[in-house]
Amino acid sequence: MAGIFINYRTGDGDKAAELVDRELVDVFGEDRVFRDRRSMPEGTNFPPALRAKLLDCTVLLVLIGPNWLTIRDEKTMERRIDTPGDYVRVEIMEAIEHHKIIIPVLLDTPFPEEEEMPKPIVGIRDRQAAHLRAGYSHHDLPILVERLKEFVPEAKKKRGENAGRTEIKIRNKRGATSIYGGATYNEGRSGQINGDL
C-alpha cells in the first residue's frame, strides 16, 4: 500500500513529527501515515514492525533538526547516528537500499555537511529537501502535502468532514496558533517562499 513513514530523532524532531503526522493523517488517513508512537500499540515487537512498515511505504520523510547529528548516547557518548543499531540510521539505510522516495525535511537548520554524515546514509544529501520552519508551518506544510500527493492517494472524506476543514481554513487566514518545537507561534500570512521543495 502507498504510504508515508515519518523518520525523526527523539530529542530533536518530536514536536515537528507530531505536527507533520496530524496534518498528513488529516489528508491521507491513519492507515497511510506511519509515526511510531501513534501507529504501534503497547506490546508491539517494534524492530520487525518498523521494518515491515518501512518496506510497505512509498515515501520516507526524514525530519532533520539542529541536533539530528550531534545527540549522543548517554552511556557510550558516541553520536547516536554513528551507532549501527540507531533506528534513524537503519530506517534511512533500508529506504536507500529498497529505492524508496526519500524527502529530507529541514527543521530550521541547514543540511548537514557530507563529511559530518555516516557514509551509509550520506546519499540523502542528493535528495531535494523540504523545509518546515517554526512559525511558518501554515506555509511549509501545504507545500509538502502537495508534493506527497504525487505519490500517495488522499483519503476519501466522509460526508460532513469538509465543513470542519472549511472552518479551520478561515481561522488560518485570520491567524492561528500552533505548537512546534516546544513553543507557541502565531501563524500569520507572511513569510518567505523558500527555493526548495
Coordinates of C-alpha atoms in Angstrom, one line a residue:
M1 CA 0.0 0.0 0.0
A2 CA 1.2 3.5 -0.8
G3 CA 2.1 5.3 2.4
I4 CA 4.4 7.7 4.3
F5 CA 6.8 6.8 7.0
I6 CA 7.9 9.6 9.4
N7 CA 11.6 9.2 10.4
Y8 CA 12.7 11.5 13.2
R9 CA 15.2 11.8 16.0
T10 CA 13.9 11.6 19.6
G11 CA 15.0 14.7 21.3
D12 CA 15.4 16.6 18.1
G13 CA 12.2 16.4 16.0
D14 CA 9.5 15.0 18.3
K15 CA 7.2 18.1 18.1
A16 CA 7.7 18.5 14.4
A17 CA 6.9 14.8 13.9
E18 CA 3.6 15.2 15.8
L19 CA 2.7 18.3 13.8
V20 CA 3.5 16.6 10.4
D21 CA 1.7 13.4 11.5
R22 CA -1.5 15.3 12.4
E23 CA -1.5 17.1 9.1
L24 CA -0.8 14.1 7.0
V25 CA -3.3 11.9 8.7
D26 CA -5.9 14.5 8.0
V27 CA -5.1 14.4 4.3
F28 CA -4.1 10.8 3.7
G29 CA -5.7 8.9 6.6
E30 CA -4.2 7.0 9.5
D31 CA -3.6 3.8 7.5
R32 CA -1.3 5.6 5.1
V33 CA 0.8 7.6 7.6
F34 CA 3.2 5.8 10.0
R35 CA 4.7 7.5 13.1
D36 CA 6.0 5.0 15.6
R37 CA 4.4 6.4 18.8
R38 CA 0.9 6.8 17.3
S39 CA 0.9 3.8 15.0
M40 CA 2.3 1.0 17.2
P41 CA 0.2 -0.1 20.2
E42 CA 1.7 -1.2 23.5
G43 CA 3.3 -4.6 23.3
T44 CA 4.3 -4.3 19.7
N45 CA 7.6 -6.0 18.8
F46 CA 8.8 -2.9 17.2
P47 CA 12.0 -3.8 15.3
P48 CA 10.2 -6.1 12.9
A49 CA 7.1 -3.9 12.9
L50 CA 9.2 -0.8 12.0
R51 CA 10.9 -2.7 9.1
A52 CA 7.6 -4.1 7.8
K53 CA 6.0 -0.6 7.8
L54 CA 9.1 0.9 6.1
L55 CA 9.2 -1.8 3.4
D56 CA 5.4 -1.2 2.8
C57 CA 5.8 2.6 2.5
T58 CA 6.3 4.7 -0.7
V59 CA 7.9 7.7 0.9
L60 CA 10.3 8.2 3.8
L61 CA 10.2 11.7 5.4
V62 CA 13.5 12.3 7.2
L63 CA 13.0 15.1 9.8
I64 CA 16.3 16.8 10.4
G65 CA 16.6 19.3 13.2
P66 CA 19.6 21.2 14.6
N67 CA 20.7 18.3 16.9
W68 CA 19.9 15.5 14.5
L69 CA 23.6 14.6 14.1
T70 CA 25.0 15.6 17.4
I71 CA 22.8 13.9 20.0
R72 CA 24.9 11.3 21.8
D73 CA 24.3 8.1 23.6
E74 CA 24.4 8.7 27.4
K75 CA 26.4 5.6 28.1
T76 CA 29.0 5.5 25.3
M77 CA 29.0 9.2 24.4
E78 CA 29.0 8.2 20.7
R79 CA 26.8 10.1 18.4
R80 CA 23.6 8.1 18.0
I81 CA 23.7 8.4 14.2
D82 CA 27.1 6.5 14.3
T83 CA 25.6 3.6 16.2
P84 CA 24.8 0.7 13.8
G85 CA 21.6 -0.1 15.5
D86 CA 20.3 3.5 15.6
Y87 CA 16.8 3.5 14.3
V88 CA 17.1 6.8 12.4
R89 CA 20.2 5.4 10.6
V90 CA 18.7 1.9 10.0
E91 CA 15.5 3.3 8.5
I92 CA 17.3 5.6 6.2
M93 CA 19.7 2.8 5.1
E94 CA 16.7 0.5 4.4
A95 CA 14.9 3.2 2.4
I96 CA 18.0 3.8 0.3
E97 CA 18.5 0.0 -0.3
H98 CA 14.9 -0.5 -1.3
H99 CA 14.8 2.6 -3.6
K100 CA 12.1 4.4 -1.6
I101 CA 11.3 8.0 -2.3
I102 CA 13.2 9.9 0.5
I103 CA 12.3 13.5 1.3
P104 CA 14.6 15.2 3.9
V105 CA 12.6 17.9 5.9
L106 CA 14.9 20.5 7.4
L107 CA 13.6 21.9 10.7
D108 CA 15.1 25.4 10.9
T109 CA 18.6 24.0 10.1
P110 CA 20.8 23.7 7.0
F111 CA 21.5 20.3 5.5
P112 CA 24.4 18.6 7.4
E113 CA 27.6 18.6 5.5
E114 CA 28.7 15.5 3.7
E115 CA 31.8 14.9 5.9
E116 CA 29.6 15.1 9.1
M117 CA 27.3 12.3 8.0
P118 CA 27.9 8.5 8.2
K119 CA 28.8 7.1 4.8
P120 CA 25.8 4.6 4.6
I121 CA 23.3 7.5 4.7
V122 CA 25.1 10.3 3.0
G123 CA 23.1 9.6 -0.1
I124 CA 20.1 11.5 1.3
R125 CA 22.1 14.7 0.6
D126 CA 21.3 14.0 -3.1
R127 CA 17.6 14.5 -2.5
Q128 CA 15.9 17.9 -2.8
A129 CA 14.9 19.0 0.7
A130 CA 11.7 20.4 2.0
H131 CA 11.6 23.0 4.8
L132 CA 9.5 23.2 8.0
R133 CA 10.2 26.4 9.8
A134 CA 8.9 27.2 13.3
G135 CA 6.2 29.8 12.9
Y136 CA 5.6 29.1 9.2
S137 CA 4.1 25.7 9.2
H138 CA 0.9 27.3 7.6
H139 CA 3.1 27.9 4.6
D140 CA 5.6 25.0 4.5
L141 CA 3.2 22.1 5.4
P142 CA 0.8 22.6 2.4
I143 CA 3.8 22.6 0.0
L144 CA 5.0 19.3 1.5
V145 CA 1.5 17.8 1.3
E146 CA 1.1 18.8 -2.3
R147 CA 4.4 17.0 -3.1
L148 CA 3.3 13.9 -1.3
K149 CA 0.0 13.8 -3.2
E150 CA 2.1 12.9 -6.2
F151 CA 3.0 9.5 -4.6
V152 CA 0.2 8.8 -2.1
P153 CA -3.6 8.9 -2.7
E154 CA -5.7 11.2 -0.5
A155 CA -8.1 9.6 1.9
K156 CA -11.8 9.7 0.9
K157 CA -13.6 12.3 3.1
K158 CA -16.7 11.2 4.9
R159 CA -19.8 13.3 4.4
G160 CA -19.7 16.3 6.7
E161 CA -15.9 16.4 7.2
N162 CA -15.4 19.3 4.7
A163 CA -17.4 21.6 6.9
G164 CA -14.8 21.3 9.7
R165 CA -12.0 21.8 7.3
T166 CA -13.5 25.0 5.9
E167 CA -13.8 26.4 9.4
I168 CA -10.1 25.7 10.0
K169 CA -9.0 27.3 6.8
I170 CA -11.0 30.5 7.6
R171 CA -9.3 30.7 11.1
N172 CA -5.9 30.2 9.5
K173 CA -6.4 33.1 7.2
R174 CA -7.1 35.3 10.2
G175 CA -4.1 33.9 12.0
A176 CA -4.0 30.7 14.1
T177 CA -1.6 29.4 16.7
S178 CA 0.2 26.1 16.6
I179 CA 2.8 24.3 18.7
Y180 CA 6.1 23.4 17.1
G181 CA 9.5 22.9 18.7
G182 CA 8.1 23.3 22.3
A183 CA 7.0 27.0 21.7
T184 CA 3.7 28.6 20.5
Y185 CA 3.8 30.6 17.4
N186 CA 1.3 32.9 15.8
E187 CA 0.8 31.8 12.2
G188 CA 0.2 34.9 10.1
R189 CA 0.1 35.0 6.3
S190 CA 3.6 36.5 5.9
G191 CA 6.8 34.5 5.2
Q192 CA 9.4 34.0 2.5
I193 CA 8.8 31.3 -0.1
N194 CA 11.8 29.0 0.1
G195 CA 13.6 27.8 -3.0
D196 CA 13.4 24.1 -2.1
L197 CA 10.5 21.7 -2.3

